[in-house]
Amino acid sequence: MAVSGSLEYRLSDRLTFAAAAGGIVAGQLVGADARYDFRAGAVGSASLSVLALEQGRFTPFLMLAGSLAVSGVAAAPTTYWAVDARVSVTVGYTFFDRFTPYAVGRLFGGPVFWRGQAGSDLYHYQVGAGLVVGLPFGLDLSAEVAPLGEQRVTAGLGVSF
């Protein structure tokens, strides 16, 4: 489990840069012979997204993105480091200027370093769906579930200023 914050900057109407940083607060590595509990750790990432197709009256938007992330955590008897390069395709439609359901597909990979060895992810893809709800005062709520490939559930609160 990790907690992070992110900032986005719109470079143009179609291009957005984002950076995030945070901490790993809980987790474990489970092997055939032992379990290793995580201690303090950190995560960070940078991404670039482009609106490839703007939403029309009867057509959805299409967004393409790429990101690079790094995480590190103490996991006795050593440290665990992971690097992740990722590309994604998101298709969605905004209703009533506030409610945006979407589908997302991601491909990714990168090395993982632990106990003097290098490895990789079990899955190199992720398929899911989510939604963003725009609220008054520049707030938005988001949630996403990815049940296929690398499984994940995320939720967020955003503020635009």
CSV table of C-alpha atoms in Angstrom, one decimal:
chain,number,residue,atom,x,y,z
A,1,MET,CA,0.0,0.0,0.0
A,2,ALA,CA,1.3,3.4,-1.0
A,3,VAL,CA,0.1,7.0,-0.5
A,4,SER,CA,1.1,9.6,-3.0
A,5,GLY,CA,0.3,13.1,-4.2
A,6,SER,CA,0.6,14.3,-7.8
A,7,LEU,CA,0.7,17.6,-9.7
A,8,GLU,CA,-0.3,18.0,-13.3
A,9,TYR,CA,0.6,20.8,-15.6
A,10,ARG,CA,-1.2,21.3,-18.9
A,11,LEU,CA,1.4,22.1,-21.5
A,12,SER,CA,-1.4,22.7,-24.1
A,13,ASP,CA,-5.0,21.8,-24.7
A,14,ARG,CA,-3.9,18.3,-25.6
A,15,LEU,CA,-0.7,17.7,-23.8
A,16,THR,CA,-0.3,17.2,-20.0
A,17,PHE,CA,2.8,16.5,-17.8
A,18,ALA,CA,2.4,15.0,-14.4
A,19,ALA,CA,4.7,14.1,-11.5
A,20,ALA,CA,4.0,12.2,-8.3
A,21,ALA,CA,5.8,11.3,-5.1
A,22,GLY,CA,4.8,9.5,-1.9
A,23,GLY,CA,5.5,6.7,0.5
A,24,ILE,CA,5.0,3.0,0.9
A,25,VAL,CA,3.2,2.4,4.1
A,26,ALA,CA,2.5,-1.3,4.2
A,27,GLY,CA,3.2,-4.5,2.2
A,28,GLN,CA,5.0,-7.7,2.0
A,29,LEU,CA,6.9,-10.0,-0.4
A,30,VAL,CA,5.8,-13.6,-0.1
A,31,GLY,CA,8.0,-16.4,-1.4
A,32,ALA,CA,7.9,-20.1,-1.3
A,33,ASP,CA,10.1,-20.2,1.8
A,34,ALA,CA,9.4,-17.0,3.7
A,35,ARG,CA,7.5,-13.7,4.0
A,36,TYR,CA,9.3,-10.3,4.1
A,37,ASP,CA,7.4,-7.4,5.6
A,38,PHE,CA,8.0,-3.9,4.0
A,39,ARG,CA,9.2,-1.1,6.2
A,40,ALA,CA,9.5,2.6,5.1
A,41,GLY,CA,9.7,3.2,1.4
A,42,ALA,CA,9.2,5.8,-1.3
A,43,VAL,CA,7.6,6.0,-4.8
A,44,GLY,CA,7.9,8.6,-7.6
A,45,SER,CA,6.8,8.9,-11.2
A,46,ALA,CA,6.6,11.2,-14.2
A,47,SER,CA,4.2,10.9,-17.1
A,48,LEU,CA,3.1,12.6,-20.3
A,49,SER,CA,-0.3,12.2,-21.8
A,50,VAL,CA,-1.8,13.4,-25.1
A,51,LEU,CA,-5.4,13.8,-26.0
A,52,ALA,CA,-5.3,11.9,-29.4
A,53,LEU,CA,-9.0,12.3,-30.1
A,54,GLU,CA,-11.2,15.0,-28.7
A,55,GLN,CA,-14.7,13.9,-27.6
A,56,GLY,CA,-17.4,14.7,-30.1
A,57,ARG,CA,-21.1,14.7,-29.8
A,58,PHE,CA,-21.3,11.0,-30.6
A,59,THR,CA,-17.7,9.9,-30.3
A,60,PRO,CA,-15.6,9.3,-27.2
A,61,PHE,CA,-12.2,10.8,-26.3
A,62,LEU,CA,-9.0,8.9,-26.7
A,63,MET,CA,-6.0,9.5,-24.6
A,64,LEU,CA,-2.5,8.1,-24.9
A,65,ALA,CA,0.0,8.2,-22.1
A,66,GLY,CA,3.5,7.1,-21.1
A,67,SER,CA,5.1,7.1,-17.7
A,68,LEU,CA,8.2,6.1,-15.8
A,69,ALA,CA,8.0,5.2,-12.1
A,70,VAL,CA,10.5,4.1,-9.4
A,71,SER,CA,9.8,2.6,-6.0
A,72,GLY,CA,12.1,1.5,-3.2
A,73,VAL,CA,11.4,-0.1,0.2
A,74,ALA,CA,13.3,-1.8,3.0
A,75,ALA,CA,12.4,-5.5,3.0
A,76,ALA,CA,14.7,-7.3,5.4
A,77,PRO,CA,17.3,-8.5,4.9
A,78,THR,CA,17.9,-6.0,2.0
A,79,THR,CA,16.1,-3.4,-0.1
A,80,TYR,CA,13.6,-3.9,-2.9
A,81,TRP,CA,13.7,-1.5,-5.9
A,82,ALA,CA,11.4,-1.5,-8.9
A,83,VAL,CA,11.4,0.5,-12.1
A,84,ASP,CA,8.3,0.6,-14.3
A,85,ALA,CA,7.9,2.0,-17.8
A,86,ARG,CA,4.3,2.1,-18.9
A,87,VAL,CA,2.1,3.0,-21.9
A,88,SER,CA,-1.7,3.3,-21.8
A,89,VAL,CA,-4.7,3.9,-23.9
A,90,THR,CA,-7.9,5.4,-22.3
A,91,VAL,CA,-11.3,5.7,-24.0
A,92,GLY,CA,-14.1,7.5,-22.3
A,93,TYR,CA,-17.0,9.9,-22.6
A,94,THR,CA,-18.0,12.8,-20.4
A,95,PHE,CA,-21.7,13.2,-19.6
A,96,PHE,CA,-23.2,16.5,-18.3
A,97,ASP,CA,-19.7,18.0,-18.0
A,98,ARG,CA,-19.2,16.1,-14.7
A,99,PHE,CA,-19.4,12.3,-15.0
A,100,THR,CA,-16.7,10.5,-17.0
A,101,PRO,CA,-16.7,6.7,-17.2
A,102,TYR,CA,-13.7,5.2,-19.1
A,103,ALA,CA,-12.0,2.0,-20.1
A,104,VAL,CA,-8.2,1.7,-19.9
A,105,GLY,CA,-5.6,-0.7,-21.2
A,106,ARG,CA,-1.9,-0.6,-20.2
A,107,LEU,CA,1.3,-2.4,-21.2
A,108,PHE,CA,4.4,-2.1,-18.9
A,109,GLY,CA,7.6,-3.7,-17.7
A,110,GLY,CA,10.7,-2.9,-15.9
A,111,PRO,CA,13.3,-4.6,-13.7
A,112,VAL,CA,12.8,-5.4,-10.0
A,113,PHE,CA,15.9,-5.7,-7.8
A,114,TRP,CA,15.9,-7.7,-4.6
A,115,ARG,CA,18.4,-9.9,-2.7
A,116,GLY,CA,21.1,-9.4,-5.4
A,117,GLN,CA,18.8,-10.6,-8.2
A,118,ALA,CA,16.9,-8.9,-11.0
A,119,GLY,CA,13.4,-9.9,-12.0
A,120,SER,CA,10.3,-8.7,-13.7
A,121,ASP,CA,6.6,-8.4,-13.2
A,122,LEU,CA,4.3,-11.4,-13.3
A,123,TYR,CA,2.0,-9.6,-15.7
A,124,HIS,CA,2.9,-7.0,-18.3
A,125,TYR,CA,-0.6,-5.7,-19.0
A,126,GLN,CA,-3.6,-4.3,-17.2
A,127,VAL,CA,-7.2,-3.8,-18.3
A,128,GLY,CA,-9.8,-1.9,-16.3
A,129,ALA,CA,-12.5,0.7,-16.0
A,130,GLY,CA,-13.0,3.8,-13.9
A,131,LEU,CA,-14.8,7.0,-13.5
A,132,VAL,CA,-14.2,10.6,-12.6
A,133,VAL,CA,-16.9,12.7,-11.0
A,134,GLY,CA,-16.5,16.5,-11.2
A,135,LEU,CA,-17.7,18.3,-8.1
A,136,PRO,CA,-18.1,22.0,-7.3
A,137,PHE,CA,-15.2,24.2,-6.2
A,138,GLY,CA,-12.7,22.5,-8.6
A,139,LEU,CA,-12.9,19.1,-6.8
A,140,ASP,CA,-13.1,15.7,-8.4
A,141,LEU,CA,-13.4,12.2,-7.2
A,142,SER,CA,-11.9,9.2,-9.1
A,143,ALA,CA,-12.0,5.5,-8.8
A,144,GLU,CA,-10.6,2.7,-11.0
A,145,VAL,CA,-10.7,-1.1,-10.9
A,146,ALA,CA,-8.4,-3.2,-13.0
A,147,PRO,CA,-9.4,-6.9,-12.7
A,148,LEU,CA,-7.3,-8.3,-15.6
A,149,GLY,CA,-3.6,-8.7,-15.6
A,150,GLU,CA,-2.0,-6.7,-12.8
A,151,GLN,CA,-4.9,-6.3,-10.5
A,152,ARG,CA,-5.5,-2.9,-8.8
A,153,VAL,CA,-8.1,-0.8,-7.1
A,154,THR,CA,-7.4,3.0,-6.8
A,155,ALA,CA,-9.4,6.0,-5.5
A,156,GLY,CA,-8.5,9.6,-5.5
A,157,LEU,CA,-9.5,13.2,-4.7
A,158,GLY,CA,-8.4,16.0,-7.0
A,159,VAL,CA,-8.3,19.7,-6.7
A,160,SER,CA,-8.0,22.1,-9.7
A,161,PHE,CA,-6.6,25.5,-9.2
